[in-house]
Short mmCIF file of C-alpha atoms (C1' of nucleotides) in Angstrom, two decimals:
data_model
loop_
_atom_site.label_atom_id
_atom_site.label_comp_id
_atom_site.label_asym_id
_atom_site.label_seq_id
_atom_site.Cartn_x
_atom_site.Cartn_y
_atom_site.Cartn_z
CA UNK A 1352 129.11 72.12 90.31
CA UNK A 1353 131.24 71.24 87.85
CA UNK A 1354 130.56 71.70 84.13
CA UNK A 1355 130.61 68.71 81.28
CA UNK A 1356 132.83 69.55 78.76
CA UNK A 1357 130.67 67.35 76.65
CA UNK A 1358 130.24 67.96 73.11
CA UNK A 1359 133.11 70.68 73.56
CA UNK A 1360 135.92 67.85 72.59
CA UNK A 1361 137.25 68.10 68.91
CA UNK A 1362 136.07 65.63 66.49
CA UNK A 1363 132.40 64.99 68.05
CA UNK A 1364 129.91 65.20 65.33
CA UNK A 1365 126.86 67.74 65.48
CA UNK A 1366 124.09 68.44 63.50
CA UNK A 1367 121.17 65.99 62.31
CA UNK A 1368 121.45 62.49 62.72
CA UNK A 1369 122.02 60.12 60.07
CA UNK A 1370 119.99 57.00 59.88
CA UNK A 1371 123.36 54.73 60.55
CA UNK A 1372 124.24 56.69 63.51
CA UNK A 1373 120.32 56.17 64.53
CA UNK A 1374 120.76 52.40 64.03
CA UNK A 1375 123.90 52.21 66.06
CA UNK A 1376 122.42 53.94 68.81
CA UNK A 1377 118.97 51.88 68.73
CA UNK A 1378 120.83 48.88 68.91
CA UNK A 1379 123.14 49.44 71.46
CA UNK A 1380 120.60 50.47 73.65
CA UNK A 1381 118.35 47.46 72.92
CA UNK A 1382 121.08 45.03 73.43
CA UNK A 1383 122.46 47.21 76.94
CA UNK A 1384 120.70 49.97 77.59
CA UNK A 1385 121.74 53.36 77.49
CA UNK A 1386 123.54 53.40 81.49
CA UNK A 1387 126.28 55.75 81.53
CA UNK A 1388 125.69 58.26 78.52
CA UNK A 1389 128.45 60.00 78.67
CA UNK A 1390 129.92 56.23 78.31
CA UNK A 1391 127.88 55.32 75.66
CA UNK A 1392 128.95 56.66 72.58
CA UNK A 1393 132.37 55.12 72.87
CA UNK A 1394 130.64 52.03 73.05
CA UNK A 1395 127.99 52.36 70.44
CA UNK A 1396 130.85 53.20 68.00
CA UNK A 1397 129.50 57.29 67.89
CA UNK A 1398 131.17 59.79 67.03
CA UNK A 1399 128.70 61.81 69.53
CA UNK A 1400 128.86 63.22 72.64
CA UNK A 1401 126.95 61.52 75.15
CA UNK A 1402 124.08 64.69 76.18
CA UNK A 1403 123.45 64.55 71.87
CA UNK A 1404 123.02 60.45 72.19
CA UNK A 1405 120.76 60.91 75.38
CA UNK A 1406 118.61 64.15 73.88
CA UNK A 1407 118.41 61.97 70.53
CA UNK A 1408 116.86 58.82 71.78
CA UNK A 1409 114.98 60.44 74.56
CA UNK A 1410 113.36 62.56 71.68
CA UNK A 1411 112.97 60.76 69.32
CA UNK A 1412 114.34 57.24 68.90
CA UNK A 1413 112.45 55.62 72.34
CA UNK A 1414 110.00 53.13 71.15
CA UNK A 1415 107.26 54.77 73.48
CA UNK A 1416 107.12 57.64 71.38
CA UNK A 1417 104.08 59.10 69.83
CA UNK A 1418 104.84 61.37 66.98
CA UNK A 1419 102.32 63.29 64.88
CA UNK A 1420 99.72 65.61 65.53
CA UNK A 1421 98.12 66.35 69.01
CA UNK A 1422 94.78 65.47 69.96
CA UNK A 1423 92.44 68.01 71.54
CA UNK A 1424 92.80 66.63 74.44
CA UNK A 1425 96.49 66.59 74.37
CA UNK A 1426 96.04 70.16 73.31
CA UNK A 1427 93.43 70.94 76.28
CA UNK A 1428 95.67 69.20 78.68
CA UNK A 1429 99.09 71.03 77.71
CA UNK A 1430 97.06 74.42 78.41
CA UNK A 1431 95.72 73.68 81.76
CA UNK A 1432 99.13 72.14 82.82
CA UNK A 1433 100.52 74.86 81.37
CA UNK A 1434 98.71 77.11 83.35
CA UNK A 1435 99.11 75.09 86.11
CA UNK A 1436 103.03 74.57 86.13
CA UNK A 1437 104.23 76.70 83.74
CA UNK A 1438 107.07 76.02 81.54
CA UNK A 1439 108.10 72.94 83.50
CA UNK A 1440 108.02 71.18 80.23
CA UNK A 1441 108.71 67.88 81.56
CA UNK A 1442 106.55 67.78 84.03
CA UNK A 1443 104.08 68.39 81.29
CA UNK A 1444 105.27 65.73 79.56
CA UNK A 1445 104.93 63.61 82.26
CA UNK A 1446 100.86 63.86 81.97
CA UNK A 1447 100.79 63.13 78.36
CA UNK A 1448 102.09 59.54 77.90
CA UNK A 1449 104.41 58.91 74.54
CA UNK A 1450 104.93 62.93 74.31
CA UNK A 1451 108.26 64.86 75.09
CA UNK A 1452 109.05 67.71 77.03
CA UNK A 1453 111.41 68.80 73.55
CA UNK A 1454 108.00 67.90 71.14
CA UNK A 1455 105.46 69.74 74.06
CA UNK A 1456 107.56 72.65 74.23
CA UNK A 1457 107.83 73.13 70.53
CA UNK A 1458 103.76 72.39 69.67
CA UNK A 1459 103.73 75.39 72.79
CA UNK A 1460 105.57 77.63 71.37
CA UNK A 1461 104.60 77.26 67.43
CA UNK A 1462 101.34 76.47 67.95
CA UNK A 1463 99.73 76.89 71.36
CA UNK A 1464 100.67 80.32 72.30
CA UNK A 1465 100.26 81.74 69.04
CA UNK A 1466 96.63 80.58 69.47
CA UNK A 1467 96.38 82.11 72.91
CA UNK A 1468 98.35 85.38 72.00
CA UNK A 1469 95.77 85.44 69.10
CA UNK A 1470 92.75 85.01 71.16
CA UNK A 1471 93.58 87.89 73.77
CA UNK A 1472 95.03 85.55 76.10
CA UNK A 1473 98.67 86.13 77.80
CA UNK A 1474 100.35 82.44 77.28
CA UNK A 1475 102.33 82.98 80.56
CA UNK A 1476 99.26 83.75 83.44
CA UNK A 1477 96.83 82.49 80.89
CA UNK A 1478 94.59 85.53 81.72
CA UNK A 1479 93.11 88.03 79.46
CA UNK A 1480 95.84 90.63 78.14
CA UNK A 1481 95.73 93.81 79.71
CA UNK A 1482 96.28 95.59 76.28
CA UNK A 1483 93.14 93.28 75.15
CA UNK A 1484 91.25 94.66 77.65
CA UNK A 1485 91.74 98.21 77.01
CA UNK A 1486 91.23 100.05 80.67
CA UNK A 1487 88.89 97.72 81.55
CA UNK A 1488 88.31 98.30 85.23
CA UNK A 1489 90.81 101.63 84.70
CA UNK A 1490 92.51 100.43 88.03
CA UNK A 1491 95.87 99.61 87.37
CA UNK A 1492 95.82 98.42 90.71
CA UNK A 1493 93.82 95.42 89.68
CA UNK A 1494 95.89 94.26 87.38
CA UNK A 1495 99.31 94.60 90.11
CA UNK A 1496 97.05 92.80 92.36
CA UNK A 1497 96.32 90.28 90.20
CA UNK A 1498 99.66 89.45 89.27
CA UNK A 1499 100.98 89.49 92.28
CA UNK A 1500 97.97 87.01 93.56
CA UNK A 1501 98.99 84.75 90.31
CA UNK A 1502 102.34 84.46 91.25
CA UNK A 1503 101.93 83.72 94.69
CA UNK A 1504 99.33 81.59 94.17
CA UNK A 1505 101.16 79.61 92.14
CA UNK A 1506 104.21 78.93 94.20
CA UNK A 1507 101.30 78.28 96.90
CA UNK A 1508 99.43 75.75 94.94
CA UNK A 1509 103.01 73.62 94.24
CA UNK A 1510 104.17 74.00 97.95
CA UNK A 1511 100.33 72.53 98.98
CA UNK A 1512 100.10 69.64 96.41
CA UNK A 1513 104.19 68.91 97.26
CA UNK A 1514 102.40 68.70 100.80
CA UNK A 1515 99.75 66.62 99.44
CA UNK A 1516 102.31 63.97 98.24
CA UNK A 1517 104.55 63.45 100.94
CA UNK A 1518 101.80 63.80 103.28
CA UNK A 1519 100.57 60.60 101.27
CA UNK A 1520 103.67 59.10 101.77
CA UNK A 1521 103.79 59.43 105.14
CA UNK A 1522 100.25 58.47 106.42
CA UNK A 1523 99.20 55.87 103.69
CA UNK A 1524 100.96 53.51 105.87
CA UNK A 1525 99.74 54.11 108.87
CA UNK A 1526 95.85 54.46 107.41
CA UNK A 1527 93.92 52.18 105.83
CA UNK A 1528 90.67 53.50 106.91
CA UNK A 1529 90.70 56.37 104.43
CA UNK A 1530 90.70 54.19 101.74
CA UNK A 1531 87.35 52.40 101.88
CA UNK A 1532 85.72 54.37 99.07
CA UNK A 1533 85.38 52.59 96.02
CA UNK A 1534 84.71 55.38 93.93
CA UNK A 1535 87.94 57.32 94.34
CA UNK A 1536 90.09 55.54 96.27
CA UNK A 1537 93.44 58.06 96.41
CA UNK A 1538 91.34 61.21 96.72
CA UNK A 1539 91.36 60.11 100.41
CA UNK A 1540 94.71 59.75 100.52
CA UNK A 1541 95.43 63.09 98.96
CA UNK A 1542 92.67 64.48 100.83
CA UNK A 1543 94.16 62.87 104.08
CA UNK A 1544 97.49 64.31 103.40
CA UNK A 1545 96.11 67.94 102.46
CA UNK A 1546 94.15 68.39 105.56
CA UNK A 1547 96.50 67.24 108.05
CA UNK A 1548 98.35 70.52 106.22
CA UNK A 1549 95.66 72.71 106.63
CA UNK A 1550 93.60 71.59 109.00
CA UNK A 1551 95.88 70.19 112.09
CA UNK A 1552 96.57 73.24 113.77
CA UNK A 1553 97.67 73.17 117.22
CA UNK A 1554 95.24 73.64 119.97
CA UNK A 1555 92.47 72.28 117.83
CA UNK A 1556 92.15 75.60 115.74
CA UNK A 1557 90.65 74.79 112.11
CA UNK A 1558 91.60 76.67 109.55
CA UNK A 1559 89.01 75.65 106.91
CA UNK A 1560 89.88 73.83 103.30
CA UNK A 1561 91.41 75.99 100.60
CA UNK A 1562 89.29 76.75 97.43
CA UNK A 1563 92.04 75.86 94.85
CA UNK A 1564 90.39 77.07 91.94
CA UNK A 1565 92.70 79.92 92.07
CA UNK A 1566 93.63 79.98 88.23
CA UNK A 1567 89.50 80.20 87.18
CA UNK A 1568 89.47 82.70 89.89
CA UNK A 1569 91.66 84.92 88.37
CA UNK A 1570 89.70 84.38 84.91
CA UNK A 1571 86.63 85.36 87.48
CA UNK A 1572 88.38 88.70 88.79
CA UNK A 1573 89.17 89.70 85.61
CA UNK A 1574 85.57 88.86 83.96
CA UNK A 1575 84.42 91.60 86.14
CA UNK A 1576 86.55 94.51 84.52
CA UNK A 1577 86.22 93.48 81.13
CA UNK A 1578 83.78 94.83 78.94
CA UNK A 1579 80.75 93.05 77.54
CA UNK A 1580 81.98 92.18 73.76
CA UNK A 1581 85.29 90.37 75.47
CA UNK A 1582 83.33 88.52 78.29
CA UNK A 1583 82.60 85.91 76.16
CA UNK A 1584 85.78 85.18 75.79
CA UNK A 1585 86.67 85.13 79.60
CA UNK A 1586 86.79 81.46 80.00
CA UNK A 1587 89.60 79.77 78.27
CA UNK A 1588 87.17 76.89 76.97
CA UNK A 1589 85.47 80.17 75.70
CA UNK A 1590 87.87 81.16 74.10
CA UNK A 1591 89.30 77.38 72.69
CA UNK A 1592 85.78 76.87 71.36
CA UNK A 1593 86.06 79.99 69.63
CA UNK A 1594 88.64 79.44 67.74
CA UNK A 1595 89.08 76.38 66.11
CA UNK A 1596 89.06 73.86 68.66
CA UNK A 1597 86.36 71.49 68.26
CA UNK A 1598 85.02 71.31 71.69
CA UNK A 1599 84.54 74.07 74.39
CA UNK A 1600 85.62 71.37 77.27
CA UNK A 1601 88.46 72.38 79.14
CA UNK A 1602 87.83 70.17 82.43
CA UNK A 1603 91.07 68.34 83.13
CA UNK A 1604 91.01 65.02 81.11
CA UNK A 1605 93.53 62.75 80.34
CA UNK A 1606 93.72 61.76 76.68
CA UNK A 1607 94.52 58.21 76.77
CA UNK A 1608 92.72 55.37 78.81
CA UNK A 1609 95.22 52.89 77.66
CA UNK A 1610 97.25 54.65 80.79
CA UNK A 1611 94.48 54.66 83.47
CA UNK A 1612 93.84 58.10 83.47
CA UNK A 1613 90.84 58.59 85.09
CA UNK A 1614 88.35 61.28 83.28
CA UNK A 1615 87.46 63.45 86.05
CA UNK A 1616 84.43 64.35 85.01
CA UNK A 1617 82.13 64.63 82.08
CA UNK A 1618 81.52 68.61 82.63
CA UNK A 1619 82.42 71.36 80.11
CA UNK A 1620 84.70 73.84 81.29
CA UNK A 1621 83.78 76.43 83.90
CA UNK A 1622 85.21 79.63 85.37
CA UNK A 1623 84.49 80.49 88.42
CA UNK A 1624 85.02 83.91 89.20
CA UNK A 1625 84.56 85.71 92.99
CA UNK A 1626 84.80 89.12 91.37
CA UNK A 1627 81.86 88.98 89.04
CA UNK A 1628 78.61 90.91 90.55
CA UNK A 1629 75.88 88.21 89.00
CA UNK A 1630 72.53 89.37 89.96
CA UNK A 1631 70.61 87.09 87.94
CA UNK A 1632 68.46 84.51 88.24
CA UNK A 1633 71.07 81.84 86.84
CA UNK A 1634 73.86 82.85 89.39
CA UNK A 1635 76.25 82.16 87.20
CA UNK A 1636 78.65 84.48 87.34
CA UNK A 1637 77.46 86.72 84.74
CA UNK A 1638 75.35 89.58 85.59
CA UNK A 1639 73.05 89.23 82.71
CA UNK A 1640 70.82 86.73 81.15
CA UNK A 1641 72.47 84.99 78.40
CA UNK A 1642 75.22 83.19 79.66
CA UNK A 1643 73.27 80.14 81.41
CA UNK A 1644 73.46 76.32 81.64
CA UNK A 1645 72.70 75.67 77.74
CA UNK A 1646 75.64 77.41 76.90
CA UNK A 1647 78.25 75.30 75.39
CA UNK A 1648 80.53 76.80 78.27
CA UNK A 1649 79.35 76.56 81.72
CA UNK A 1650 79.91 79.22 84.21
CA UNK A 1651 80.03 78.52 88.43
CA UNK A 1652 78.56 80.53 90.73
CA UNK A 1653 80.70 83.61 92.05
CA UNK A 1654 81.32 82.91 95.52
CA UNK A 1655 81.68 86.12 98.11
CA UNK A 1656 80.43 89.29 96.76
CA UNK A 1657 83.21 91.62 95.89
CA UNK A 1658 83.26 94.13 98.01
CA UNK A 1659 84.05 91.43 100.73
CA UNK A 1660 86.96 90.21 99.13
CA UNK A 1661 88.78 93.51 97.73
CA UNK A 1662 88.27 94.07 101.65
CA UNK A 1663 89.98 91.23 102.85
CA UNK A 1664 92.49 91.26 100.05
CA UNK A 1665 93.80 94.60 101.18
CA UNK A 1666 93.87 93.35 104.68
CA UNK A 1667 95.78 91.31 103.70
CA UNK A 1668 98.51 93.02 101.43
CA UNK A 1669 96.92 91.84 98.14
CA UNK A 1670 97.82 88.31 98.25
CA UNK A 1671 96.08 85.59 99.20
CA UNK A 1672 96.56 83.32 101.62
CA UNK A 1673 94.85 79.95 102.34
CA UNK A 1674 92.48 82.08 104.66
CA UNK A 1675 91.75 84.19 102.46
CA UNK A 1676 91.16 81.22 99.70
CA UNK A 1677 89.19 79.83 102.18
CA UNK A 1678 87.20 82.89 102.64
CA UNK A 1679 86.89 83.21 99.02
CA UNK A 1680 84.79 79.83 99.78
CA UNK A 1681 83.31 80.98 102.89
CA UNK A 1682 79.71 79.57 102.06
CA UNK A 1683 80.60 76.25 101.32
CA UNK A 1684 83.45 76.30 103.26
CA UNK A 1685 81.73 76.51 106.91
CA UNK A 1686 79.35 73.74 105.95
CA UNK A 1687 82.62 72.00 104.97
CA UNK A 1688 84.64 72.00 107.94
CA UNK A 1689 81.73 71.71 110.40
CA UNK A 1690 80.67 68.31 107.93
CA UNK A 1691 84.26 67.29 108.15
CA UNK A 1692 84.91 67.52 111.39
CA UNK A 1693 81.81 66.06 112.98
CA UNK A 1694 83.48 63.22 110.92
CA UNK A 1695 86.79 63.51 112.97
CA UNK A 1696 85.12 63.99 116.26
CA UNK A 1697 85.01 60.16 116.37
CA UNK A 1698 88.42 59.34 116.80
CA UNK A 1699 91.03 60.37 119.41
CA UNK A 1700 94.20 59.81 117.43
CA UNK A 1701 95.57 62.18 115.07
CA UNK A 1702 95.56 60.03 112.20
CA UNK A 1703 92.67 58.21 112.59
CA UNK A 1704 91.19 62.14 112.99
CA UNK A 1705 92.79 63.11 110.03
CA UNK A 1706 91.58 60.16 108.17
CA UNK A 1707 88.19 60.94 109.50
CA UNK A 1708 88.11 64.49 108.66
CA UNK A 1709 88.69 63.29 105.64
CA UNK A 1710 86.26 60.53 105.08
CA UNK A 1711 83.66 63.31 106.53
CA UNK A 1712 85.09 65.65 103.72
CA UNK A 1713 85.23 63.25 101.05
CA UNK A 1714 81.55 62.59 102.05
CA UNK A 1715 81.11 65.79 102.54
CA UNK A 1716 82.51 67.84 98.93
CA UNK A 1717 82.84 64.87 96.70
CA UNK A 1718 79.50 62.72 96.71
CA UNK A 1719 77.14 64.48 99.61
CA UNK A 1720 73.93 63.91 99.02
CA UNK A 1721 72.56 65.86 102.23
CA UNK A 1722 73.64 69.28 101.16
CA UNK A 1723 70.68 71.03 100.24
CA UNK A 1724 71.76 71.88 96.71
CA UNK A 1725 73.65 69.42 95.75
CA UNK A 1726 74.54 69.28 92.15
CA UNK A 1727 75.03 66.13 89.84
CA UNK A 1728 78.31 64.94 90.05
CA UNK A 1729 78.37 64.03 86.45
CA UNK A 1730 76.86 66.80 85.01
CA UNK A 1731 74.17 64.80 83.50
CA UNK A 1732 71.09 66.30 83.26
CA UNK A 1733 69.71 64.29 86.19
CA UNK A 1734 69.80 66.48 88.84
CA UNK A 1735 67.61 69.45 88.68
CA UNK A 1736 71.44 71.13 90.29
CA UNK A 1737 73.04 69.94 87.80
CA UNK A 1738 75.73 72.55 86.30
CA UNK A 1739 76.03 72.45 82.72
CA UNK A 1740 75.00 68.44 81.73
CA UNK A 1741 73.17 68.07 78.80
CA UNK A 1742 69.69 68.43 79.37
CA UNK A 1743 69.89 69.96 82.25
CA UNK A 1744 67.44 72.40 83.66
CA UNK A 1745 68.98 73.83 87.18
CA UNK A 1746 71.88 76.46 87.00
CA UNK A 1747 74.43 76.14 89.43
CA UNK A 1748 73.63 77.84 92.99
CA UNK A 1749 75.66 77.41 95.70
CA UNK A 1750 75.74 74.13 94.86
CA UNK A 1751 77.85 75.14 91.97
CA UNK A 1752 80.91 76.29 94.74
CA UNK A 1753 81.03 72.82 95.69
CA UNK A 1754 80.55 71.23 92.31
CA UNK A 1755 83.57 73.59 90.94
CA UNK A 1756 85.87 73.51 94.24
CA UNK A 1757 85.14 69.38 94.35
CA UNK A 1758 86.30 68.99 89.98
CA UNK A 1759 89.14 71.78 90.81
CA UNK A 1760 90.57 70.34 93.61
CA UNK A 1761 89.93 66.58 92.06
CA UNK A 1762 91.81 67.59 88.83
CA UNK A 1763 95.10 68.87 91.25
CA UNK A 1764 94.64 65.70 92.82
CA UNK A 1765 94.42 63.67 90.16
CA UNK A 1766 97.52 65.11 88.39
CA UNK A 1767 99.51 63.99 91.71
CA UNK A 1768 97.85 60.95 91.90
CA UNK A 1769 98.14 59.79 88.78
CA UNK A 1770 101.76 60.38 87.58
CA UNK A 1771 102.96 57.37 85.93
CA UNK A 1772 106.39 58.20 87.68
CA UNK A 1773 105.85 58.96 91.05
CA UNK A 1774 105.17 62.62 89.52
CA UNK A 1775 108.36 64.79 89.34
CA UNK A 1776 105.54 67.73 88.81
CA UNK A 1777 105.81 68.19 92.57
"C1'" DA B 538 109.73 79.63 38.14
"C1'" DA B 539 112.15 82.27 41.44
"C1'" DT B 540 112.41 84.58 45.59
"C1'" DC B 541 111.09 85.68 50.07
"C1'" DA B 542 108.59 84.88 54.38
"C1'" DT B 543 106.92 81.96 57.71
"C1'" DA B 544 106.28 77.65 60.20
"C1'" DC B 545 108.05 73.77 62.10
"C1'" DC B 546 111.00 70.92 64.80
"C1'" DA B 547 115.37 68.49 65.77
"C1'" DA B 548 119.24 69.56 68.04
"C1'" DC B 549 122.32 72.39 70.70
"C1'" DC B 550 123.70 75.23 74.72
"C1'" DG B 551 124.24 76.20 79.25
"C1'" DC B 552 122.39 76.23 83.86
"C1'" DA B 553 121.17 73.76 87.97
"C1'" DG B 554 120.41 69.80 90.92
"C1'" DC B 555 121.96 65.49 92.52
"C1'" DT B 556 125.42 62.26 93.85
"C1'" DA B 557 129.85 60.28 94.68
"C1'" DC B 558 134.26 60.98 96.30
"C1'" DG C 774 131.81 70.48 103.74
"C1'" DG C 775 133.75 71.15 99.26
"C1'" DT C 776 134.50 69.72 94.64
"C1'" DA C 777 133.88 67.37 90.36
"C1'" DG C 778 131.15 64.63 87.31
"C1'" DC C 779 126.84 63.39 85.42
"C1'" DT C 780 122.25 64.07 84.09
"C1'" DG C 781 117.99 66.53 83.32
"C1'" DC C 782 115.71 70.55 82.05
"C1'" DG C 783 114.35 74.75 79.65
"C1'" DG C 784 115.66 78.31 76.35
"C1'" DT C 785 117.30 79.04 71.94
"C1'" DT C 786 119.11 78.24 67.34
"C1'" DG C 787 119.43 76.82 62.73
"C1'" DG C 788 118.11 73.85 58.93
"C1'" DT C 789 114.30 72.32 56.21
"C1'" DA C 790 109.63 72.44 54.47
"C1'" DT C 791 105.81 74.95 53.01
"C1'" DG C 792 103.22 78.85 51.48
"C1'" DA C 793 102.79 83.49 49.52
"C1'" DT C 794 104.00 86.88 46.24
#
DNA sequence: AATCATACCAACCGCAGCTAC
DNA sequence: GGTAGCTGCGGTTGGTATGAT
């Protein structure tokens, strides 16, 4: 791989940009386009090296460009992708129409992870600092474990949603069946393409659907060894709202419906944590009594008690796999895969299987209305399930693993889905 | 008013991936 | 298959603006 010598040649201008240069470059690339930038500045009549003509309208002369300060949402939405893909600052970028990687990257690093580093939170594995929690759960171990789940789990969750998309790509064409929902067309796609991944094994063995909600689960783990003035700072939305964010939502949304990005729901922000040893009434999460559903921050039912999943975790050399996820969702999960796959039953091909497993599952997790405890979708106050809508009486059972697995797993999807370019996230 | 500290952000640097030859 | 060129990306720097003393 050969190296540009670029900018190295004598006589190339640096620095700032002058508003000439800025007009010569604007116009040139209105009346041609940019093609060829290593071309272009010969052309434009720059003395510039290509890479500084690219970086320069790419940041900041592009008409598409929004400049100024970022929304709340825009804020909300650079954490949770942030969390999500780390410092992949384009792929960021590529979620928040009319914002660049170069403008993201700064507002991250001036403003966002100040904020976080302020509020106890590490910026990189958006968890609770170790420091901040003092000795907490005074096993070290935890914390190795931990990390060592985070960073696994994160290469895991970009390996399954890089699944999800070509999966997509490769069965959309070949199945129309899965997308007769009118509510959320592409979640069957996406959900098509992630079970055939997970589900298909040979000789008919199901392995059952992950629980993504590995990132909250973390949050979860680590609510459990932190003391009782810091829990309320154990969800990120927590933690947003107390600072000086307006709103304690931290469900993925997409700032600006100009660009079709769907809201994925109208719930505040939840944690769901498997580690937490809730014994109350309100199961949610908390093992007290004054965390419930008319809290400004909603908290999701812990799924397996603890003791079940330390045990499998060490089984299992502290890491998780999609098993072990799974088992992390073991409740739900059974009801899941025996749902979805009564669905599939139907058909003998594999596709038409897959894309019944799926239609079962979508039925199933996203909008089933047979499971006992099903919650409100919307979070409205309606249903007596309902986890954290305004107005709303019922905490969040196990109802709640579904609700939080089905907005977890619909915000991944959603951020493949609805790339403007075809994603380069994944 | 002057000086210093801090915040902000545009721009640069260099690495890595992709593609053409 | 190897090499060179080009582009994109992420980390970092340095200049400017703003605030504090």
């Amino acid at each position: 791989m050969g190296r540009s010598p670029c900018c190295e040649k004598v006589g190339l201008k640096k620095g700032p940009w002058t508003p000439e240069e800025d007009q010569k470059l604007l116009a040139y690339i209105e009346e041609h386009g940019h093609g060829s930038w290593r071309a272009l500045p010969a052309k434009a009549g720059l003395q510039r090296c290509g890479k500084s003509c690219r970086l320069r309208w790419t940041n900041y002369l592009r008409p598409d460009i929004k400049r100024g300060k970022f929304s709340l949402q825009e804020e909300q939405t650079i954490i949770q992708l942030h969390a999500l893909l780390g410092n992949r600052w384009s792929a960021i970028a590529t979620h928040l129409p009319k914002r660049t990687d170069n403008e993201i990257k700064n507002y991250w690093n001036t403003h966002l992870k100040k904020r976080l580093t302020k509020m106890g939170i590490d910026p990189v594995t958006h968890k609770p600092k170790i420091d901040a929690l003092g000795s907490g759960s005074g096993n070290p171990k935890d914390a190795a474990n931990l990390s060592h789940m985070a960073q696994w789990e994160s290469a895991r969750l970009e390996a399954e949603a890089r699944l999800v998309r070509e999966s997509k790509l490769l069965l959309t064409s070949n199945n129309n069946n899965a997308n007769n929902s009118m509510a959320l067309p592409h979640h069957h796609n996406h959900q098509l393409g992630s079970a055939n991944h997970f589900m298909n094994k040979p000789g008919g063995a199901i392995t059952p659907p992950p629980c993504l909600d590995v990132l909250k689960a973390w949050q979860g783990a680590w609510t459990k060894s932190s003391n009782s003035s810091s829990r309320d700072c154990n969800t990120l939305a927590g933690m947003m709202a107390m600072d000086d964010l307006e709103s304690p939502t931290s469900t993925l949304n997409f700032p600006d419906a100009n660009h079709n990005y769907p809201r994925i729901n109208n719930q505040t922000a939840t944690t769901v944590g498997f580690g937490t040893n809730d014994t109350t009434a309100d199961h949610d999460g908390w093992n007290d009594d004054n965390h419930d559903h008319n809290s400004n921050i909603n908290h999701m039912v812990a799924p397996p008690t603890p003791p079940e999943f330390k045990e499998r975790n060490m089984e299992h050399g502290n890491t998780m796999s999609l098993q072990d996820i799974a088992f992390a969702c073991s409740e739900g999960g059974a009801w899941f895969v025996d749902h979805g796959f009564r669905a599939a039953a139907a058909s003998s091909d594999g596709v038409a299987a897959v894309s019944n497993i799926i239609e079962g599952f979508t039925d199933a997790f996203m909008y089933n209305s047979e499971e006992p405890n099903s919650a409100d979708v919307v979070g409205d106050g309606e249903n007596s399930n309902d986890c954290g809508g305004a107005g709303g009486e019922g905490s969040c059972g196990a109802s709640g693993l579904f609700e939080e697995n089905k907005n977890y797993w619909n915000s991944i999807l959603n951020l493949v889905n609805t790339s403007p370019t075809g994603s380069p996230v994944f």
